[in-house]
Amino acid sequence: MTIPTRIAVIGVGNDFRRDDGVGWAVIELLRQRAAGRPFPAGTVLATCDGDPARLIGLWEGADLAVVVDAAHAHPARPGLVHRLELDAGRLQRPTTSSHGLGLGEAVELARVLGRLPGRLIVYAVEGADSSLGAGLSEPVGAVVEPLAKDVEAEVTRHRDAAARS
């Protein structure tokens, strides 16, 4: 039995700003894996520059949205991954996005407009280098593979929970 669900997996960032491209790198790896092991029907893998309107458009109507983004924290611990979940309509976040308007603003705008996904999970990766250029720093590059596995596990758990309901 196929459970109609919509899952949005979104990599936020800019792959020409070094570690800010971590979300895009995770999506690229997930796309490669999906060629041999497809995601459940209704799963969308997308990249976004972080613009709040584009983010909202990507996750609107989704039962589950998983967002991967680079983050700044003080003090920085490059490569450290924070898993954040929407709580009571507001994102609890100890870090800030590496974009001018952050993910928190997109969440708040979506909440006010009634356009949040059913469930929102954010993986925020602390970066080491957001200078111009391509390629991730070593500590951030090292988390791409395990983070892709974590995202796949989120999607699988959601699919399994939807099948039980």
PDB file of C-alpha atoms in Angstrom:
ATOM      1  CA  MET A   1       0.000   0.000   0.000  1.00  0.00           C
ATOM      2  CA  THR A   2       1.370   3.418  -0.964  1.00  0.00           C
ATOM      3  CA  ILE A   3       0.844   6.163   1.574  1.00  0.00           C
ATOM      4  CA  PRO A   4       0.422   9.537  -0.122  1.00  0.00           C
ATOM      5  CA  THR A   5       2.814  11.855   1.648  1.00  0.00           C
ATOM      6  CA  ARG A   6       4.955  14.756   0.677  1.00  0.00           C
ATOM      7  CA  ILE A   7       8.440  15.008   2.042  1.00  0.00           C
ATOM      8  CA  ALA A   8      10.712  17.939   1.235  1.00  0.00           C
ATOM      9  CA  VAL A   9      14.443  17.593   1.829  1.00  0.00           C
ATOM     10  CA  ILE A  10      16.067  20.981   1.290  1.00  0.00           C
ATOM     11  CA  GLY A  11      19.736  21.886   1.212  1.00  0.00           C
ATOM     12  CA  VAL A  12      20.129  25.579   1.950  1.00  0.00           C
ATOM     13  CA  GLY A  13      23.200  27.600   1.104  1.00  0.00           C
ATOM     14  CA  ASN A  14      25.609  28.689  -1.544  1.00  0.00           C
ATOM     15  CA  ASP A  15      28.152  26.230  -2.889  1.00  0.00           C
ATOM     16  CA  PHE A  16      30.437  29.125  -3.885  1.00  0.00           C
ATOM     17  CA  ARG A  17      30.866  30.173  -0.234  1.00  0.00           C
ATOM     18  CA  ARG A  18      32.860  27.166   0.956  1.00  0.00           C
ATOM     19  CA  ASP A  19      31.160  25.622   4.044  1.00  0.00           C
ATOM     20  CA  ASP A  20      27.916  27.411   3.248  1.00  0.00           C
ATOM     21  CA  GLY A  21      27.524  24.732   0.561  1.00  0.00           C
ATOM     22  CA  VAL A  22      27.110  21.864   3.032  1.00  0.00           C
ATOM     23  CA  GLY A  23      23.354  21.663   2.454  1.00  0.00           C
ATOM     24  CA  TRP A  24      23.876  21.454  -1.292  1.00  0.00           C
ATOM     25  CA  ALA A  25      26.564  18.776  -0.836  1.00  0.00           C
ATOM     26  CA  VAL A  26      24.187  16.635   1.246  1.00  0.00           C
ATOM     27  CA  ILE A  27      21.443  16.976  -1.396  1.00  0.00           C
ATOM     28  CA  GLU A  28      23.889  15.999  -4.158  1.00  0.00           C
ATOM     29  CA  LEU A  29      24.902  12.879  -2.237  1.00  0.00           C
ATOM     30  CA  LEU A  30      21.248  12.003  -1.587  1.00  0.00           C
ATOM     31  CA  ARG A  31      20.474  12.395  -5.305  1.00  0.00           C
ATOM     32  CA  GLN A  32      23.325  10.029  -6.167  1.00  0.00           C
ATOM     33  CA  ARG A  33      22.064   7.473  -3.653  1.00  0.00           C
ATOM     34  CA  ALA A  34      18.465   7.825  -4.863  1.00  0.00           C
ATOM     35  CA  ALA A  35      19.529   6.508  -8.268  1.00  0.00           C
ATOM     36  CA  GLY A  36      20.047   3.076  -6.724  1.00  0.00           C
ATOM     37  CA  ARG A  37      17.736   3.300  -3.719  1.00  0.00           C
ATOM     38  CA  PRO A  38      14.816   5.625  -4.441  1.00  0.00           C
ATOM     39  CA  PHE A  39      13.149   7.685  -1.746  1.00  0.00           C
ATOM     40  CA  PRO A  40       9.453   7.144  -1.007  1.00  0.00           C
ATOM     41  CA  ALA A  41       7.031   8.513  -3.589  1.00  0.00           C
ATOM     42  CA  GLY A  42       6.332  12.176  -2.967  1.00  0.00           C
ATOM     43  CA  THR A  43       9.847  12.973  -1.732  1.00  0.00           C
ATOM     44  CA  VAL A  44      11.422  16.094  -3.211  1.00  0.00           C
ATOM     45  CA  LEU A  45      15.161  16.790  -2.997  1.00  0.00           C
ATOM     46  CA  ALA A  46      15.802  20.495  -3.531  1.00  0.00           C
ATOM     47  CA  THR A  47      18.405  23.198  -3.041  1.00  0.00           C
ATOM     48  CA  CYS A  48      17.693  26.772  -2.050  1.00  0.00           C
ATOM     49  CA  ASP A  49      19.715  29.922  -1.496  1.00  0.00           C
ATOM     50  CA  GLY A  50      17.899  30.579   1.777  1.00  0.00           C
ATOM     51  CA  ASP A  51      15.418  33.148   0.536  1.00  0.00           C
ATOM     52  CA  PRO A  52      12.452  32.814   2.940  1.00  0.00           C
ATOM     53  CA  ALA A  53       9.811  32.882   0.186  1.00  0.00           C
ATOM     54  CA  ARG A  54      11.584  30.135  -1.763  1.00  0.00           C
ATOM     55  CA  LEU A  55      12.010  28.019   1.375  1.00  0.00           C
ATOM     56  CA  ILE A  56       8.344  28.364   2.228  1.00  0.00           C
ATOM     57  CA  GLY A  57       7.398  27.436  -1.328  1.00  0.00           C
ATOM     58  CA  LEU A  58       9.512  24.283  -1.128  1.00  0.00           C
ATOM     59  CA  TRP A  59       8.122  23.026   2.181  1.00  0.00           C
ATOM     60  CA  GLU A  60       4.536  24.278   1.916  1.00  0.00           C
ATOM     61  CA  GLY A  61       2.112  21.366   2.028  1.00  0.00           C
ATOM     62  CA  ALA A  62       4.781  18.899   3.118  1.00  0.00           C
ATOM     63  CA  ASP A  63       4.061  16.422   5.873  1.00  0.00           C
ATOM     64  CA  LEU A  64       7.784  16.477   6.687  1.00  0.00           C
ATOM     65  CA  ALA A  65      10.458  18.978   5.752  1.00  0.00           C
ATOM     66  CA  VAL A  66      14.105  18.277   6.507  1.00  0.00           C
ATOM     67  CA  VAL A  67      16.408  21.260   6.027  1.00  0.00           C
ATOM     68  CA  VAL A  68      20.216  21.112   5.991  1.00  0.00           C
ATOM     69  CA  ASP A  69      21.965  24.444   6.424  1.00  0.00           C
ATOM     70  CA  ALA A  70      25.298  25.872   7.482  1.00  0.00           C
ATOM     71  CA  ALA A  71      25.306  27.812  10.710  1.00  0.00           C
ATOM     72  CA  HIS A  72      27.470  30.182  12.672  1.00  0.00           C
ATOM     73  CA  ALA A  73      27.948  29.640  16.380  1.00  0.00           C
ATOM     74  CA  HIS A  74      30.172  31.295  18.940  1.00  0.00           C
ATOM     75  CA  PRO A  75      32.448  29.729  19.800  1.00  0.00           C
ATOM     76  CA  ALA A  76      32.505  27.804  16.539  1.00  0.00           C
ATOM     77  CA  ARG A  77      33.000  24.053  16.498  1.00  0.00           C
ATOM     78  CA  PRO A  78      33.366  23.361  12.760  1.00  0.00           C
ATOM     79  CA  GLY A  79      31.591  20.222  11.662  1.00  0.00           C
ATOM     80  CA  LEU A  80      29.351  20.018  14.718  1.00  0.00           C
ATOM     81  CA  VAL A  81      25.796  19.141  13.653  1.00  0.00           C
ATOM     82  CA  HIS A  82      22.789  20.431  15.552  1.00  0.00           C
ATOM     83  CA  ARG A  83      19.442  18.682  15.068  1.00  0.00           C
ATOM     84  CA  LEU A  84      16.579  21.089  15.671  1.00  0.00           C
ATOM     85  CA  GLU A  85      12.883  20.369  15.508  1.00  0.00           C
ATOM     86  CA  LEU A  86       9.956  22.730  15.244  1.00  0.00           C
ATOM     87  CA  ASP A  87       8.543  23.202  18.708  1.00  0.00           C
ATOM     88  CA  ALA A  88       5.132  24.771  19.245  1.00  0.00           C
ATOM     89  CA  GLY A  89       5.368  26.652  15.969  1.00  0.00           C
ATOM     90  CA  ARG A  90       8.759  28.201  16.640  1.00  0.00           C
ATOM     91  CA  LEU A  91      12.212  26.938  15.840  1.00  0.00           C
ATOM     92  CA  GLN A  92      14.410  26.615  18.898  1.00  0.00           C
ATOM     93  CA  ARG A  93      17.888  27.447  17.604  1.00  0.00           C
ATOM     94  CA  PRO A  94      21.186  28.054  19.362  1.00  0.00           C
ATOM     95  CA  THR A  95      22.891  29.016  16.090  1.00  0.00           C
ATOM     96  CA  THR A  96      22.261  31.489  13.311  1.00  0.00           C
ATOM     97  CA  SER A  97      22.096  30.844   9.607  1.00  0.00           C
ATOM     98  CA  SER A  98      24.963  31.958   7.454  1.00  0.00           C
ATOM     99  CA  HIS A  99      22.502  33.905   5.278  1.00  0.00           C
ATOM    100  CA  GLY A 100      21.322  37.504   5.636  1.00  0.00           C
ATOM    101  CA  LEU A 101      17.765  36.451   6.369  1.00  0.00           C
ATOM    102  CA  GLY A 102      17.944  33.242   8.291  1.00  0.00           C
ATOM    103  CA  LEU A 103      15.951  30.096   8.506  1.00  0.00           C
ATOM    104  CA  GLY A 104      14.385  31.378  11.719  1.00  0.00           C
ATOM    105  CA  GLU A 105      12.828  34.276   9.829  1.00  0.00           C
ATOM    106  CA  ALA A 106      11.450  31.883   7.188  1.00  0.00           C
ATOM    107  CA  VAL A 107       9.944  29.697   9.913  1.00  0.00           C
ATOM    108  CA  GLU A 108       8.376  32.662  11.663  1.00  0.00           C
ATOM    109  CA  LEU A 109       6.965  34.046   8.411  1.00  0.00           C
ATOM    110  CA  ALA A 110       5.570  30.619   7.471  1.00  0.00           C
ATOM    111  CA  ARG A 111       4.026  30.286  10.926  1.00  0.00           C
ATOM    112  CA  VAL A 112       2.296  33.654  10.634  1.00  0.00           C
ATOM    113  CA  LEU A 113       1.065  32.788   7.129  1.00  0.00           C
ATOM    114  CA  GLY A 114      -0.056  29.279   8.127  1.00  0.00           C
ATOM    115  CA  ARG A 115       2.379  27.686   5.657  1.00  0.00           C
ATOM    116  CA  LEU A 116       4.583  25.537   7.892  1.00  0.00           C
ATOM    117  CA  PRO A 117       5.110  21.890   7.034  1.00  0.00           C
ATOM    118  CA  GLY A 118       3.486  19.305   9.288  1.00  0.00           C
ATOM    119  CA  ARG A 119       6.873  18.635  10.872  1.00  0.00           C
ATOM    120  CA  LEU A 120      10.138  20.542  10.391  1.00  0.00           C
ATOM    121  CA  ILE A 121      13.560  19.151  11.218  1.00  0.00           C
ATOM    122  CA  VAL A 122      16.678  21.236  10.696  1.00  0.00           C
ATOM    123  CA  TYR A 123      20.234  20.000  10.616  1.00  0.00           C
ATOM    124  CA  ALA A 124      22.490  23.006  11.204  1.00  0.00           C
ATOM    125  CA  VAL A 125      26.186  22.380  10.553  1.00  0.00           C
ATOM    126  CA  GLU A 126      28.701  24.707  12.143  1.00  0.00           C
ATOM    127  CA  GLY A 127      31.047  25.964   9.458  1.00  0.00           C
ATOM    128  CA  ALA A 128      34.725  26.881   9.493  1.00  0.00           C
ATOM    129  CA  ASP A 129      35.013  28.915   6.295  1.00  0.00           C
ATOM    130  CA  SER A 130      32.404  30.977   4.452  1.00  0.00           C
ATOM    131  CA  SER A 131      34.825  32.823   2.197  1.00  0.00           C
ATOM    132  CA  LEU A 132      34.375  32.888  -1.560  1.00  0.00           C
ATOM    133  CA  GLY A 133      35.318  29.654  -3.246  1.00  0.00           C
ATOM    134  CA  ALA A 134      34.159  26.121  -3.842  1.00  0.00           C
ATOM    135  CA  GLY A 135      34.690  23.112  -1.621  1.00  0.00           C
ATOM    136  CA  LEU A 136      34.005  22.356   2.004  1.00  0.00           C
ATOM    137  CA  SER A 137      36.560  22.591   4.793  1.00  0.00           C
ATOM    138  CA  GLU A 138      37.801  19.260   6.123  1.00  0.00           C
ATOM    139  CA  PRO A 139      35.651  19.181   9.301  1.00  0.00           C
ATOM    140  CA  VAL A 140      32.485  20.122   7.421  1.00  0.00           C
ATOM    141  CA  GLY A 141      33.205  17.791   4.498  1.00  0.00           C
ATOM    142  CA  ALA A 142      33.601  14.941   6.972  1.00  0.00           C
ATOM    143  CA  VAL A 143      29.975  15.246   8.145  1.00  0.00           C
ATOM    144  CA  VAL A 144      28.327  15.096   4.700  1.00  0.00           C
ATOM    145  CA  GLU A 145      28.178  11.274   4.531  1.00  0.00           C
ATOM    146  CA  PRO A 146      26.871  10.680   8.085  1.00  0.00           C
ATOM    147  CA  LEU A 147      24.459  13.591   7.744  1.00  0.00           C
ATOM    148  CA  ALA A 148      23.047  12.144   4.510  1.00  0.00           C
ATOM    149  CA  LYS A 149      22.449   8.880   6.399  1.00  0.00           C
ATOM    150  CA  ASP A 150      20.687  10.790   9.195  1.00  0.00           C
ATOM    151  CA  VAL A 151      18.423  12.516   6.669  1.00  0.00           C
ATOM    152  CA  GLU A 152      17.622   9.178   5.018  1.00  0.00           C
ATOM    153  CA  ALA A 153      16.743   7.792   8.450  1.00  0.00           C
ATOM    154  CA  GLU A 154      14.384  10.756   9.121  1.00  0.00           C
ATOM    155  CA  VAL A 155      12.599  10.065   5.831  1.00  0.00           C
ATOM    156  CA  THR A 156      12.365   6.320   6.563  1.00  0.00           C
ATOM    157  CA  ARG A 157      10.986   6.921  10.085  1.00  0.00           C
ATOM    158  CA  HIS A 158       8.403   9.310   8.695  1.00  0.00           C
ATOM    159  CA  ARG A 159       7.392   6.860   5.947  1.00  0.00           C
ATOM    160  CA  ASP A 160       7.089   4.008   8.455  1.00  0.00           C
ATOM    161  CA  ALA A 161       5.059   6.118  10.893  1.00  0.00           C
ATOM    162  CA  ALA A 162       2.728   7.198   8.078  1.00  0.00           C
ATOM    163  CA  ALA A 163       2.237   3.558   7.064  1.00  0.00           C
ATOM    164  CA  ARG A 164       1.241   2.629  10.651  1.00  0.00           C
ATOM    165  CA  SER A 165      -1.358   5.397  10.922  1.00  0.00           C
TER     166      SER A 165
END
